[in-house]
Amino acid sequence: MKKILYIIVIALLTNSTACKKDSEFLDEPPTSILTNEQAFKDPAQVLSILADLYNRQLDFSTVESWTSMADFSETFPSENGQTNIVQRNSWGFGEWSTWDYNYIRDLNLFIERATAATTLSDADQKRFISEARFLRANYYFELVKRMGGVPIITESLLYDFNGDPSYLRSARAKESAVYDFILKEGDEIKDLLPANLSDKARASKGAVLAMQARAALYAGSIAKYGVSTPQVSLPGGEVGIPADAAAAYYTKALAAAQAIISGSAGPYALYKNKPDLSDNFANIFIDKGNNPESIFIEDYKLKSGKVHGFTQVNQPRFGAEEEEGGRLNPSLNLVQSFEKLDNTFAPFNTALYYTSQIDIFAGRDARLAGTVILPGTTFKSRAVDIWAGYQLADGSIVTGDDRGAQKTLPGQSNPVQVVGFDGPVSNKEFTAQSGFYLRKYLDPAAGSGSRGTGSELPFIRYRYAEVLLNAAEAAFELGQPAVAAGYMNQVRARAGLVIPLTAGEITFDRIVHERRAELSFEGHILFDKKRWRIAHIVWDGTKMTEADLLSNIGKATKRNTQPYGLWSYKLFDASSPNNGKWKYKIVLPGLVTGANRFQFGNYYSSIDDNIRSNNPKIVRQPNQ
Amino acid sequence: MRFTSWYSLSDAAQNILPSAKKISLYFLVTVFMLSVSMVASAQADSKIRVSGFVRDTAKTALGQVTVQEKGKNNSTMTQVDGSFSLTVDPASTLVFSFIGYASQEQAVGNQTVFSVILLQSNTDLGEVVVVGYDTKKKGSITGAVSTITAKDIDRVHGGATVSSALAGKIPGVTFRMPDGRPGASANIQIRNMGNVLYVIDGIQQDAGQFNNLAQNDIESISVLKDGAAAIYGVRAANGVVVVTTKKGRANTRNTINVDAYAGWQNWSRFVNVLDNSYDYMYYRADAEMNGQSQSTTITQAELDKYKAGTERGYQSFDWKDYIIQKNAPLTSVNVNVTGGTDKLTYYVSATRLDQNSVLGREFKFGRTNLQSNINATVAKGLRAGVSINGRIETRDNPGVPQADDYWLARFAILRNTPLERPYANDNPAYLNDIKHNETNWAYLNKTLGGKYKSEWRVLQTNMSLEYDIPGVQGLTLRGMYSYYIADHLLNNHEYTYSAYTYDPADQSYKATGGSSNPWREREQVKQINVTTQAQISYNKSFGQHTIGALVVAERIRNQRLRNWIHAVPSTNVLPLIYFSTADTYEDSDDRQARIGYIGKLSYSFANKYFVDLAGRRDASYLFAPENRVGYFPTVSAGWRITEENFMQKLLGPGSLLTELKIRASYGELGDDGDALGLPAYSYIEGYSYNQGVAILGGVPVVGSRDRGVPITNISWLTSSIADAGVDFTLLNGKISGSADYFYRKRDGLRGRRQDILVPNEIGYTLPDENLNSDAQYGYEGALSYNGQYGKIRYTVGANASYSRSKFLESYNPVFFNSWDQYRFSQEDRFTKTNWGYEVIGQFQTQEEINNYPVNIDNQGNRTLLPGDLIYRDINNDGKINEYDERPIGYGVGTQPNINFGFNLAVMFKGIDFHIDFSGASGYTWYQNWETKWAFQNDGNLNTIFTDRWHRENPFDVNSAWIKGKYPPNRFNQGGHRNYNNSNDFWAHNVTYLRARTIELGYSLPSSLLNRVHIQKARFYVNGFNLFSIDNLRQFGIDPEVVDENGLQFPQNKFVNVGVNLSF
């Protein structure tokens, strides 16, 4: 017994290295890391890397970033923490900037490693590499849109620690060179990617062409309209494109768009599956299964770990599935810009009393009700409750300071509800402080508005209607207004504007307006206004009067610096024939104290001091 | 036989006996029972029987004093009346020892009756202190080590966790308890050096394990503040808290101790709000009239109706009173059994603690602890020990939205206005739709809200064997194997619910709010830590020379398994999770491994000179294989000057100075922890899996991302601590004290070489290197006095410490210009400072605003009113912007730079009275959010804002201004210039002194107790945190909170009554 104990003690106390070497003991294998070899051996793992690269795409105003949609006076931001959007007087020069060369490096590494991989099938290898090249080109497009010309890095760089990193420094390419790179990459990969693709979350020929059409159009318009803002340029061409390049870019844009329209990339078409044109328009963003319109999307899926909360934060507050919602309140500025069915523009008639709240919006572009939740409509089968109060016989107002507040009206004994459960109530977040909520991207499925479930509506990056409008604009700029009218009328007819525009009616204002009506909240407004070089005119920093608001609707350079609202009141006057009818009033929400000013220095976002000091070849943006 | 076999043996044992752990418990219980029945005295032959009494200086009998025959395993303990008897060798010496008293030795000789008087001492030099794999007598310690023992810890009844007991007790330990919810812990640091390492019974542990020990089971807590901590190596760079749990003592009779108390808790402080609707509407009208539009919809007629408060919609409701339930209970019962024979000692203890909160009775914490420490001499020179610590820790409350389930209830106090009512039409069957229903307290309960339960089940088992190698006296081998498993199970189910609006017209209740979102989650964590230690030690005295040597090998392996699942159940009544209702699942398995080799040599001569040398070789899994190993030496020395003959001559007999020791230490420690912030596997190239999910082809695809350029050149951060100190006693131990100065420099903090500017376009940042350095330095001291006045004995103690941190240097910092350097340089500057504007006053009149030359609000001062803040235009450029910022304040949310404590104990006959204070200074709290501007979130008004600049008649913009403390209120305008920046009007450098324990106890006289066979019976009344003297009272803020909105769950005031019994 004693001996055994003795032995055990000795065993215990002998240096423990005997059992497992120190190095082995310390080498705990990781549980969630793949070596480069493992990662590129098997197509499933390569796809896993691609999945991350797809997820890291940058875009503007996506379903995961509502705040940028709330900007530009198209919307009122109905959240206490975001009132700065309507209280500031200008945008910082750093806004909208991006410089994610880590993403580019990861894309370059992917392309290099996938090229070197030996066990992948030819078909897989080609497709994977082309997908990465598409993502890279698309990110360079984001870079050039925001920053102008940037260094074009197409292979992974490594510092050798030799003390002289100058060999790693690249100057900014010309703005045009970045566009050329995007277009060239597109040309090289478009036929390596599948056409007629049912998987729209992955790169396809259609996606490449759509990217080319948009990029070429941007380059073309910068070349053409840059003339009007000569100060927005740099001598080295890092910012600004010579005017003589415009035609070639427009031609390229038209050709790429027409390649899609002709069906060469697959049977894309306008979505027309619902009899009600407004519902149909809203459904473009909802219908995943049978949607010929979407070309390239970011997809979401319930119970997969990838869902978004757009509906949760923007659903009408009353009847919301969560104790929140209603953050985006489209402005009257936008709402009134939707045409009447006779192709004319007009403000709403606020002099009349309406029997039904919705009546004031009758006879307009169907995209209005498809984009905006109007008072008197429903969401998820529940009537939205947007109204601002009672108007008494003497014109005074009875309202409350909380959603659905109750007060006793003159001559009555019991309190009654005097304001909608969706507001509008001044300063009360989540209520419809402009009188409207956003409908685009709202998911009607049960649970979509709750934190636990979320929404699986896709975010559409490229869709067919935009391709048509891109084609129309390119054709218009190339002096083919009839071709332009043809494309534009297809889009308009779907919105119920069935009286075709003639070639003579196609003007720059029309082009600009059509994109606003069709593509609002899809991330175009900023970049469109920039490339047309009218951002500094539209957002000139001058506060808007009601007269400003109501005049020149449909004009591209119309001032748009403060989001207005349209509030409805119920008449309480037993002696009036209009008793119980609705009266509308134009209001500037109380929190709107600033006016948007877009400075010349905003045309290209500033490049951070650190970036410039780390690479002295990077020249500073103009006007900053 | 090689070590391999031992491993395979234990593996085999595990295979054969899968339930070995369960069985071992039964085994231990059996051993314990047997040993109790075996307590028998074996007296020997030609020896004499001695007896006597032990008393203290007040002539009070001392029970439980150990009386031992020196150098032998022969001892007894005194009875309650102080009497003892023992059979000993006439040639031997008796040693009388008792915690808190100076030990005494008396030679036996012919004497058979002893009357011993023990001197009380707070710094008993004979006391044994645990210092790194080893124990030392206090007198021979050469490092900065402070200790508190059970007697200090036991009288703290200030919550559920051990850390709360440390406030103001130990010089150099900084304390802040920002949150006081049930089960909460205080933040403890040593000299503000960072997160501490806890070592409990020789095993490295985390703060959670330390905090959730049962207070009653702790024998002592030693704090190693300098190079002495180095012996614990990896992760010891910020100091070590060493905890020793209670053990049984050899040759003592079996004692059963009971410590039970019950307490009542109330919030120390919380912000106050308006409680009636007239006030609310009045102040609201006032605030709205101060807005840019100078208008309000509130009329005097309306106000009159609110004042009457009778009509529906005009009544008042007091939410704070509704939510807070006073005197929340706290109870704790500890029962332990302890004793020992010459072969076996045991301490077995069980504790149950239940803590409620003032947020109703559904928000609660409970814990059961079990501690079993058994040591046995199994053969000559061979000792075995098993120590088991187990606990079940439960947090149980309604499952409600927000990550912190305690948040909404507190937020509700500020968010809900007196106009809002919990139930529609005051009918408790219908939750009222108050439009922000998550703060409706009527919803925040288990019936409507949901259920949350978090449970930790922890078992720590240490097994040790110690063998005195025969033939070589003083040579001991020791091995220890420690297995720790912590199991966490969290279940949370937040229900769907409806809120209603009552329509008086048709007397109906309509569902107009609520949530249709159920949230169901479950988290499971298994933490398994295995520590093995092998050590060999040699201790021997040759004449006046004493040497000690120690070699330790230690391996620590930790594994953390975690999974989390989220589901959307279809109903509130089915609590289980099904595959088809689940939508998210997370899984992880993280491992750590560290190895240390430690060598230590100590030498002392004549109990006068002491030198300790130690070195470590540490290796951590975090570093690339070629950088894993670090070598860290420590040296320390002490000199007891008063032992020198010349000094004794100099001082002469009866001198004031009894004892003086000077000591100094220098140690280097390796740190691979927070300060380095190196993620695991940074040195590995490849792809990290599980980086989000993309839906490709309608199918979720888990993402992988390139890990970037691997970091292979990072290694140990070196922390060098120098410490110089003195320990002294005066007047024969009546006064004792110590003082220390320390300086810690850390080299090798992560930084980047800035002189080589690598373009951002390479797409990665150059890996960090061990480049930067910082320092933490300060001093601390403690002093205590033991006195007596007639039959009253008393002790007074005080301690204080100061510690600040400074950034030293980074590698070649780059600045764009001199302002950039002024504003952003860290070089050789204090850390934890903040920048903000300086407020030089408040505008007194509108005229002053109109003529003021500086553009305060960047809008031409159009938004300003009398009473608004005037910022100092530092650079005189006529506007206020970032260039006008100056350093203001100390650290925010950090540990205080200055900590201090006072204590007083008075004993008279059976009565004992204690009072402990602790305090701190040198940190900053900012008013923000709810404590900065009125009606934040459209909520209620914090009453501090009733003292504001306002117009005499709020409805008349031309009426006169009346001065107040705060600027004129605006209605929820946090963006106003008064509020949208950091400035020193809202910053407060905090100093507080708060009463911690105030306790009055009474012990029944032994004459009474002997009759009922009770050794000890003591009753006490105890208060904790009863009051605080500080400068945050005016804001309704507890001085230790961190949250700037004032809504943190503050510490509680406790009033406890309890009893200590020994049988």
PDB file of N, CA and C in Angstrom, chain B residues 42-103:
ATOM      1  N   ALA B  42      -5.630  10.250  22.413  1.00  0.00           N
ATOM      2  CA  ALA B  42      -4.661   9.217  22.740  1.00  0.00           C
ATOM      3  C   ALA B  42      -3.566   9.852  23.574  1.00  0.00           C
ATOM      4  N   GLN B  43      -3.651   9.659  24.835  1.00  0.00           N
ATOM      5  CA  GLN B  43      -2.663  10.280  25.713  1.00  0.00           C
ATOM      6  C   GLN B  43      -1.466   9.353  25.893  1.00  0.00           C
ATOM      7  N   ALA B  44      -0.355   9.934  26.217  1.00  0.00           N
ATOM      8  CA  ALA B  44       0.873   9.139  26.268  1.00  0.00           C
ATOM      9  C   ALA B  44       1.380   8.953  27.696  1.00  0.00           C
ATOM     10  N   ASP B  45       2.543   8.367  27.784  1.00  0.00           N
ATOM     11  CA  ASP B  45       3.051   7.832  29.045  1.00  0.00           C
ATOM     12  C   ASP B  45       3.648   8.853  30.019  1.00  0.00           C
ATOM     13  N   SER B  46       4.991   8.911  30.118  1.00  0.00           N
ATOM     14  CA  SER B  46       5.645   9.657  31.184  1.00  0.00           C
ATOM     15  C   SER B  46       5.626  11.154  30.972  1.00  0.00           C
ATOM     16  N   LYS B  47       4.491  11.687  30.780  1.00  0.00           N
ATOM     17  CA  LYS B  47       4.360  13.113  30.536  1.00  0.00           C
ATOM     18  C   LYS B  47       3.544  13.735  31.649  1.00  0.00           C
ATOM     19  N   ILE B  48       3.505  15.047  31.643  1.00  0.00           N
ATOM     20  CA  ILE B  48       2.742  15.692  32.706  1.00  0.00           C
ATOM     21  C   ILE B  48       1.512  16.375  32.116  1.00  0.00           C
ATOM     22  N   ARG B  49       0.550  16.559  32.964  1.00  0.00           N
ATOM     23  CA  ARG B  49      -0.669  17.212  32.538  1.00  0.00           C
ATOM     24  C   ARG B  49      -0.613  18.679  32.953  1.00  0.00           C
ATOM     25  N   VAL B  50      -0.779  19.540  32.000  1.00  0.00           N
ATOM     26  CA  VAL B  50      -0.791  20.971  32.321  1.00  0.00           C
ATOM     27  C   VAL B  50      -2.186  21.514  32.069  1.00  0.00           C
ATOM     28  N   SER B  51      -2.516  22.595  32.739  1.00  0.00           N
ATOM     29  CA  SER B  51      -3.828  23.210  32.503  1.00  0.00           C
ATOM     30  C   SER B  51      -3.705  24.703  32.744  1.00  0.00           C
ATOM     31  N   GLY B  52      -4.771  25.402  32.492  1.00  0.00           N
ATOM     32  CA  GLY B  52      -4.715  26.842  32.718  1.00  0.00           C
ATOM     33  C   GLY B  52      -5.850  27.590  32.042  1.00  0.00           C
ATOM     34  N   PHE B  53      -5.653  28.893  32.008  1.00  0.00           N
ATOM     35  CA  PHE B  53      -6.666  29.766  31.406  1.00  0.00           C
ATOM     36  C   PHE B  53      -6.006  30.723  30.427  1.00  0.00           C
ATOM     37  N   VAL B  54      -6.728  31.043  29.391  1.00  0.00           N
ATOM     38  CA  VAL B  54      -6.235  32.052  28.450  1.00  0.00           C
ATOM     39  C   VAL B  54      -7.223  33.210  28.450  1.00  0.00           C
ATOM     40  N   ARG B  55      -6.693  34.406  28.584  1.00  0.00           N
ATOM     41  CA  ARG B  55      -7.553  35.590  28.587  1.00  0.00           C
ATOM     42  C   ARG B  55      -6.928  36.629  27.676  1.00  0.00           C
ATOM     43  N   ASP B  56      -7.685  37.624  27.392  1.00  0.00           N
ATOM     44  CA  ASP B  56      -7.086  38.748  26.675  1.00  0.00           C
ATOM     45  C   ASP B  56      -6.745  39.839  27.677  1.00  0.00           C
ATOM     46  N   THR B  57      -6.275  40.955  27.173  1.00  0.00           N
ATOM     47  CA  THR B  57      -5.805  42.000  28.063  1.00  0.00           C
ATOM     48  C   THR B  57      -6.925  42.581  28.905  1.00  0.00           C
ATOM     49  N   ALA B  58      -8.178  42.389  28.460  1.00  0.00           N
ATOM     50  CA  ALA B  58      -9.309  42.894  29.230  1.00  0.00           C
ATOM     51  C   ALA B  58      -9.773  41.839  30.235  1.00  0.00           C
ATOM     52  N   LYS B  59      -8.988  40.791  30.325  1.00  0.00           N
ATOM     53  CA  LYS B  59      -9.295  39.685  31.250  1.00  0.00           C
ATOM     54  C   LYS B  59     -10.522  38.897  30.817  1.00  0.00           C
ATOM     55  N   THR B  60     -10.886  39.068  29.591  1.00  0.00           N
ATOM     56  CA  THR B  60     -12.009  38.290  29.087  1.00  0.00           C
ATOM     57  C   THR B  60     -11.495  36.931  28.640  1.00  0.00           C
ATOM     58  N   ALA B  61     -12.244  35.904  29.013  1.00  0.00           N
ATOM     59  CA  ALA B  61     -11.826  34.557  28.641  1.00  0.00           C
ATOM     60  C   ALA B  61     -11.827  34.413  27.120  1.00  0.00           C
ATOM     61  N   LEU B  62     -10.782  33.721  26.602  1.00  0.00           N
ATOM     62  CA  LEU B  62     -10.728  33.477  25.166  1.00  0.00           C
ATOM     63  C   LEU B  62     -10.943  31.993  24.908  1.00  0.00           C
ATOM     64  N   GLY B  63     -11.994  31.682  24.191  1.00  0.00           N
ATOM     65  CA  GLY B  63     -12.249  30.303  23.785  1.00  0.00           C
ATOM     66  C   GLY B  63     -11.583  30.037  22.450  1.00  0.00           C
ATOM     67  N   GLN B  64     -11.444  28.761  22.088  1.00  0.00           N
ATOM     68  CA  GLN B  64     -10.958  28.382  20.762  1.00  0.00           C
ATOM     69  C   GLN B  64      -9.516  28.769  20.501  1.00  0.00           C
ATOM     70  N   VAL B  65      -8.771  29.072  21.567  1.00  0.00           N
ATOM     71  CA  VAL B  65      -7.347  29.333  21.384  1.00  0.00           C
ATOM     72  C   VAL B  65      -6.640  27.985  21.244  1.00  0.00           C
ATOM     73  N   THR B  66      -5.766  27.888  20.251  1.00  0.00           N
ATOM     74  CA  THR B  66      -5.036  26.645  20.072  1.00  0.00           C
ATOM     75  C   THR B  66      -3.851  26.608  21.027  1.00  0.00           C
ATOM     76  N   VAL B  67      -3.763  25.529  21.749  1.00  0.00           N
ATOM     77  CA  VAL B  67      -2.638  25.341  22.645  1.00  0.00           C
ATOM     78  C   VAL B  67      -1.898  24.122  22.128  1.00  0.00           C
ATOM     79  N   GLN B  68      -0.647  24.348  21.726  1.00  0.00           N
ATOM     80  CA  GLN B  68       0.077  23.275  21.062  1.00  0.00           C
ATOM     81  C   GLN B  68       1.419  23.056  21.705  1.00  0.00           C
ATOM     82  N   GLU B  69       1.798  21.785  21.741  1.00  0.00           N
ATOM     83  CA  GLU B  69       3.142  21.462  22.170  1.00  0.00           C
ATOM     84  C   GLU B  69       4.030  21.745  20.979  1.00  0.00           C
ATOM     85  N   LYS B  70       4.964  22.652  21.166  1.00  0.00           N
ATOM     86  CA  LYS B  70       5.708  23.178  20.026  1.00  0.00           C
ATOM     87  C   LYS B  70       6.413  22.069  19.252  1.00  0.00           C
ATOM     88  N   GLY B  71       6.235  22.105  17.941  1.00  0.00           N
ATOM     89  CA  GLY B  71       6.933  21.157  17.066  1.00  0.00           C
ATOM     90  C   GLY B  71       6.308  19.781  17.047  1.00  0.00           C
ATOM     91  N   LYS B  72       5.197  19.628  17.737  1.00  0.00           N
ATOM     92  CA  LYS B  72       4.562  18.293  17.752  1.00  0.00           C
ATOM     93  C   LYS B  72       3.103  18.408  17.360  1.00  0.00           C
ATOM     94  N   ASN B  73       2.583  17.269  16.997  1.00  0.00           N
ATOM     95  CA  ASN B  73       1.184  17.228  16.615  1.00  0.00           C
ATOM     96  C   ASN B  73       0.300  17.011  17.828  1.00  0.00           C
ATOM     97  N   ASN B  74       0.562  17.728  18.838  1.00  0.00           N
ATOM     98  CA  ASN B  74      -0.183  17.552  20.072  1.00  0.00           C
ATOM     99  C   ASN B  74      -0.748  18.900  20.477  1.00  0.00           C
ATOM    100  N   SER B  75      -2.070  19.017  20.390  1.00  0.00           N
ATOM    101  CA  SER B  75      -2.641  20.328  20.708  1.00  0.00           C
ATOM    102  C   SER B  75      -4.065  20.179  21.204  1.00  0.00           C
ATOM    103  N   THR B  76      -4.573  21.250  21.759  1.00  0.00           N
ATOM    104  CA  THR B  76      -5.975  21.296  22.162  1.00  0.00           C
ATOM    105  C   THR B  76      -6.472  22.712  21.960  1.00  0.00           C
ATOM    106  N   MET B  77      -7.733  22.910  22.281  1.00  0.00           N
ATOM    107  CA  MET B  77      -8.264  24.263  22.188  1.00  0.00           C
ATOM    108  C   MET B  77      -8.918  24.631  23.494  1.00  0.00           C
ATOM    109  N   THR B  78      -8.886  25.911  23.798  1.00  0.00           N
ATOM    110  CA  THR B  78      -9.495  26.343  25.045  1.00  0.00           C
ATOM    111  C   THR B  78     -11.010  26.292  24.944  1.00  0.00           C
ATOM    112  N   GLN B  79     -11.624  26.079  26.098  1.00  0.00           N
ATOM    113  CA  GLN B  79     -13.081  26.111  26.182  1.00  0.00           C
ATOM    114  C   GLN B  79     -13.549  27.559  26.141  1.00  0.00           C
ATOM    115  N   VAL B  80     -14.854  27.695  26.182  1.00  0.00           N
ATOM    116  CA  VAL B  80     -15.394  29.046  26.128  1.00  0.00           C
ATOM    117  C   VAL B  80     -14.944  29.878  27.327  1.00  0.00           C
ATOM    118  N   ASP B  81     -14.745  29.204  28.452  1.00  0.00           N
ATOM    119  CA  ASP B  81     -14.302  29.946  29.630  1.00  0.00           C
ATOM    120  C   ASP B  81     -12.795  30.151  29.640  1.00  0.00           C
ATOM    121  N   GLY B  82     -12.121  29.770  28.557  1.00  0.00           N
ATOM    122  CA  GLY B  82     -10.695  30.013  28.431  1.00  0.00           C
ATOM    123  C   GLY B  82      -9.831  28.903  29.020  1.00  0.00           C
ATOM    124  N   SER B  83     -10.460  27.888  29.539  1.00  0.00           N
ATOM    125  CA  SER B  83      -9.683  26.848  30.202  1.00  0.00           C
ATOM    126  C   SER B  83      -9.190  25.802  29.204  1.00  0.00           C
ATOM    127  N   PHE B  84      -8.113  25.170  29.559  1.00  0.00           N
ATOM    128  CA  PHE B  84      -7.582  24.097  28.725  1.00  0.00           C
ATOM    129  C   PHE B  84      -6.830  23.134  29.613  1.00  0.00           C
ATOM    130  N   SER B  85      -6.631  21.936  29.097  1.00  0.00           N
ATOM    131  CA  SER B  85      -5.680  21.033  29.719  1.00  0.00           C
ATOM    132  C   SER B  85      -5.082  20.144  28.639  1.00  0.00           C
ATOM    133  N   LEU B  86      -3.822  19.787  28.823  1.00  0.00           N
ATOM    134  CA  LEU B  86      -3.107  19.049  27.792  1.00  0.00           C
ATOM    135  C   LEU B  86      -1.978  18.270  28.465  1.00  0.00           C
ATOM    136  N   THR B  87      -1.716  17.109  27.955  1.00  0.00           N
ATOM    137  CA  THR B  87      -0.615  16.316  28.499  1.00  0.00           C
ATOM    138  C   THR B  87       0.603  16.497  27.603  1.00  0.00           C
ATOM    139  N   VAL B  88       1.700  16.919  28.203  1.00  0.00           N
ATOM    140  CA  VAL B  88       2.869  17.272  27.389  1.00  0.00           C
ATOM    141  C   VAL B  88       4.159  16.766  28.013  1.00  0.00           C
ATOM    142  N   ASP B  89       5.195  16.848  27.240  1.00  0.00           N
ATOM    143  CA  ASP B  89       6.540  16.564  27.692  1.00  0.00           C
ATOM    144  C   ASP B  89       7.026  17.759  28.513  1.00  0.00           C
ATOM    145  N   PRO B  90       7.568  17.523  29.693  1.00  0.00           N
ATOM    146  CA  PRO B  90       7.982  18.665  30.524  1.00  0.00           C
ATOM    147  C   PRO B  90       9.035  19.530  29.849  1.00  0.00           C
ATOM    148  N   ALA B  91       9.771  18.949  28.922  1.00  0.00           N
ATOM    149  CA  ALA B  91      10.842  19.715  28.276  1.00  0.00           C
ATOM    150  C   ALA B  91      10.328  20.576  27.133  1.00  0.00           C
ATOM    151  N   SER B  92       9.057  20.493  26.875  1.00  0.00           N
ATOM    152  CA  SER B  92       8.544  21.162  25.673  1.00  0.00           C
ATOM    153  C   SER B  92       8.130  22.603  25.965  1.00  0.00           C
ATOM    154  N   THR B  93       7.716  23.262  24.892  1.00  0.00           N
ATOM    155  CA  THR B  93       7.224  24.632  24.998  1.00  0.00           C
ATOM    156  C   THR B  93       5.791  24.655  24.513  1.00  0.00           C
ATOM    157  N   LEU B  94       4.946  25.424  25.205  1.00  0.00           N
ATOM    158  CA  LEU B  94       3.553  25.551  24.757  1.00  0.00           C
ATOM    159  C   LEU B  94       3.432  26.781  23.861  1.00  0.00           C
ATOM    160  N   VAL B  95       2.702  26.594  22.788  1.00  0.00           N
ATOM    161  CA  VAL B  95       2.441  27.732  21.905  1.00  0.00           C
ATOM    162  C   VAL B  95       0.955  28.033  21.950  1.00  0.00           C
ATOM    163  N   PHE B  96       0.643  29.272  22.272  1.00  0.00           N
ATOM    164  CA  PHE B  96      -0.763  29.693  22.308  1.00  0.00           C
ATOM    165  C   PHE B  96      -1.015  30.566  21.094  1.00  0.00           C
ATOM    166  N   SER B  97      -1.926  30.147  20.268  1.00  0.00           N
ATOM    167  CA  SER B  97      -2.172  30.984  19.093  1.00  0.00           C
ATOM    168  C   SER B  97      -3.663  31.120  18.812  1.00  0.00           C
ATOM    169  N   PHE B  98      -3.984  32.265  18.342  1.00  0.00           N
ATOM    170  CA  PHE B  98      -5.389  32.572  18.070  1.00  0.00           C
ATOM    171  C   PHE B  98      -5.418  33.691  17.033  1.00  0.00           C
ATOM    172  N   ILE B  99      -6.272  33.527  16.051  1.00  0.00           N
ATOM    173  CA  ILE B  99      -6.305  34.523  14.981  1.00  0.00           C
ATOM    174  C   ILE B  99      -6.645  35.898  15.540  1.00  0.00           C
ATOM    175  N   GLY B 100      -5.864  36.864  15.157  1.00  0.00           N
ATOM    176  CA  GLY B 100      -6.103  38.216  15.616  1.00  0.00           C
ATOM    177  C   GLY B 100      -5.297  38.572  16.850  1.00  0.00           C
ATOM    178  N   TYR B 101      -4.564  37.584  17.364  1.00  0.00           N
ATOM    179  CA  TYR B 101      -3.751  37.832  18.554  1.00  0.00           C
ATOM    180  C   TYR B 101      -2.324  37.399  18.292  1.00  0.00           C
ATOM    181  N   ALA B 102      -1.419  38.044  18.973  1.00  0.00           N
ATOM    182  CA  ALA B 102      -0.021  37.640  18.847  1.00  0.00           C
ATOM    183  C   ALA B 102       0.167  36.297  19.536  1.00  0.00           C
ATOM    184  N   SER B 103       0.844  35.422  18.832  1.00  0.00           N
ATOM    185  CA  SER B 103       1.085  34.112  19.446  1.00  0.00           C
ATOM    186  C   SER B 103       2.038  34.270  20.624  1.00  0.00           C
TER     187      SER B 103
END
